[in-house]
């Protein structure tokens, strides 16, 4: 955060997630850098505006391998170059996509999907039910699933948990490609949001022959991928960006209006804003310092998402293995400063893990039902710190791990200042690329770090079951009571009882065990060129849709 809170933060308030703040990847050869791209006139004819949108990401495109990816930026690309049985529409509701429909058994356990006629991969091969079975099994197979996301299938599909643990066989997983157009899946328990799950990246199909042939090179460059979605890649560099063009073999190609999406990685928000002003970018996120300047601009608007940014503690880390040290670090910063002074963009100070608008029960949100779990208390934080130091025998030397985008760096500086002010301690901020940060956390090589989670579907379970997996990234957290609550909630058919279990689980995770510490629920302020219409940003699941966009 440089030295003044009001000058930087929120930089790209999308931490690892939102997508579209465009950038000039110029369009076709010979096009100008004007927004949307204007081709030069030929033979005296009036110039024709190309259907191009220029966007950007605030961090590198980490991984386009469906079996190993786990970040929102990669999800945003994959969501537009592929597709599931269902796709979220403009109102964030699941609609038939590669499937033309589904029949659900009376007990709510068996889903029979029928694929559309004539659907094809980008190379012309037919997309079949077997492609879904291969992808779903691969996402659960402990030998191929590397992104920590196997649970989003294995927790729901009968036989999936055993297969994902290495104790069961693929044949016992209840996924049946009855013929090329019929896919039957049986669930462990009724899951009202299962169709929403099928819109998520790990539920997309993969062509087994193609993936096998490419081996370790799969998804490393455009020609090493097949595409089933509205777009396909023509260029891709993780550190600099990507280019997407319409997929001529997409079943709904006629309704995809934008011919090309140019993406570029721009980590510094000020650089992105300058590109927007220069007409090289069609959308840009605003920092808190810029919101007041542009809030009356006709190109200014806001959106919301189900995303919580938070601190993850390593329960086996030096110093952070102590409960009182973690509780001290939870209470020693004032998140309202983030909301009111630093972010200034509609984001809200977080008092729990679950965002404010996520569904609960009885027409109340989950947050309303739970209330505040964590609020700043400098005096109490000091007491916890002193008790923790006494138990450890010395004050721990702490290092906070953060990604290298502008927002995260400012968050690190903010926390560093708050800990100095309220605990009298010096915390070192370690800045890494997202990929390097993720690797350190995956290896358990950290004490605590700034991270975030965006909802995959509209239910508190999309957050809370993360800590039942006992991974280093989730702090090596293990609590049998917590695990039992999550497992029981997944089987409970009474919605009130189920939500009460999740309320108790959130309380254990934050207030009792201090495994995470909430920072803020994310809102976004941005500028968007008026000629760009219908860029859809979902508050959960795959972050952005280019399919519905138009250029006027």
Short mmCIF file of N, CA and C in Angstrom, two decimals, residues 10 43 58 62 65 99 109 131 136 174 202 246 265 303 314 368 377 404 487 544:
data_model
loop_
_atom_site.label_atom_id
_atom_site.label_comp_id
_atom_site.label_asym_id
_atom_site.label_seq_id
_atom_site.Cartn_x
_atom_site.Cartn_y
_atom_site.Cartn_z
N UNK A 10 -7.27 -1.56 -3.26
CA UNK A 10 -8.21 -2.25 -4.12
C UNK A 10 -7.69 -2.36 -5.53
N UNK A 43 -10.77 0.69 -50.44
CA UNK A 43 -11.41 1.11 -51.69
C UNK A 43 -12.44 2.21 -51.47
N UNK A 58 -5.44 -9.22 -13.73
CA UNK A 58 -4.51 -8.57 -12.80
C UNK A 58 -3.41 -9.50 -12.33
N UNK A 62 -2.55 -18.87 -14.63
CA UNK A 62 -1.70 -19.87 -13.98
C UNK A 62 -1.68 -21.22 -14.68
N UNK A 65 -4.92 -26.45 -17.48
CA UNK A 65 -5.19 -27.89 -17.41
C UNK A 65 -6.35 -28.10 -16.44
N UNK A 99 -25.77 -30.19 -22.95
CA UNK A 99 -26.95 -31.04 -22.78
C UNK A 99 -28.18 -30.26 -23.24
N UNK A 109 -31.89 -38.45 -6.78
CA UNK A 109 -30.53 -39.00 -6.76
C UNK A 109 -29.93 -39.25 -8.14
N UNK A 131 -16.88 -38.38 -23.09
CA UNK A 131 -15.97 -37.28 -22.80
C UNK A 131 -16.23 -36.69 -21.42
N UNK A 136 -14.71 -36.27 -15.66
CA UNK A 136 -15.15 -36.32 -14.26
C UNK A 136 -14.31 -37.31 -13.46
N UNK A 174 -20.52 -43.86 -9.86
CA UNK A 174 -21.82 -43.94 -10.53
C UNK A 174 -21.97 -42.92 -11.65
N UNK A 202 -14.66 -28.06 -13.60
CA UNK A 202 -14.27 -29.47 -13.48
C UNK A 202 -15.34 -30.42 -14.00
N UNK A 246 -13.78 -16.71 -31.97
CA UNK A 246 -14.99 -17.53 -32.03
C UNK A 246 -14.67 -18.94 -32.49
N UNK A 265 -2.14 -9.60 -19.32
CA UNK A 265 -1.86 -9.53 -17.88
C UNK A 265 -1.27 -8.16 -17.56
N UNK A 303 -20.18 -3.76 -9.37
CA UNK A 303 -20.81 -5.06 -9.29
C UNK A 303 -20.42 -5.73 -7.99
N UNK A 314 -1.34 -21.16 8.94
CA UNK A 314 -0.82 -22.51 8.91
C UNK A 314 -0.77 -23.03 10.34
N UNK A 368 -26.86 -13.12 8.10
CA UNK A 368 -27.85 -12.62 9.05
C UNK A 368 -28.13 -13.64 10.15
N UNK A 377 -10.47 -5.97 18.10
CA UNK A 377 -10.41 -5.71 19.54
C UNK A 377 -8.93 -5.70 19.93
N UNK A 404 1.69 -10.84 -5.69
CA UNK A 404 2.36 -9.61 -6.09
C UNK A 404 1.49 -8.63 -6.86
N UNK A 487 -19.65 -33.38 6.96
CA UNK A 487 -20.13 -34.64 6.39
C UNK A 487 -21.63 -34.82 6.65
N UNK A 544 -16.73 -15.08 -15.39
CA UNK A 544 -17.15 -14.14 -16.43
C UNK A 544 -17.60 -14.86 -17.68
#
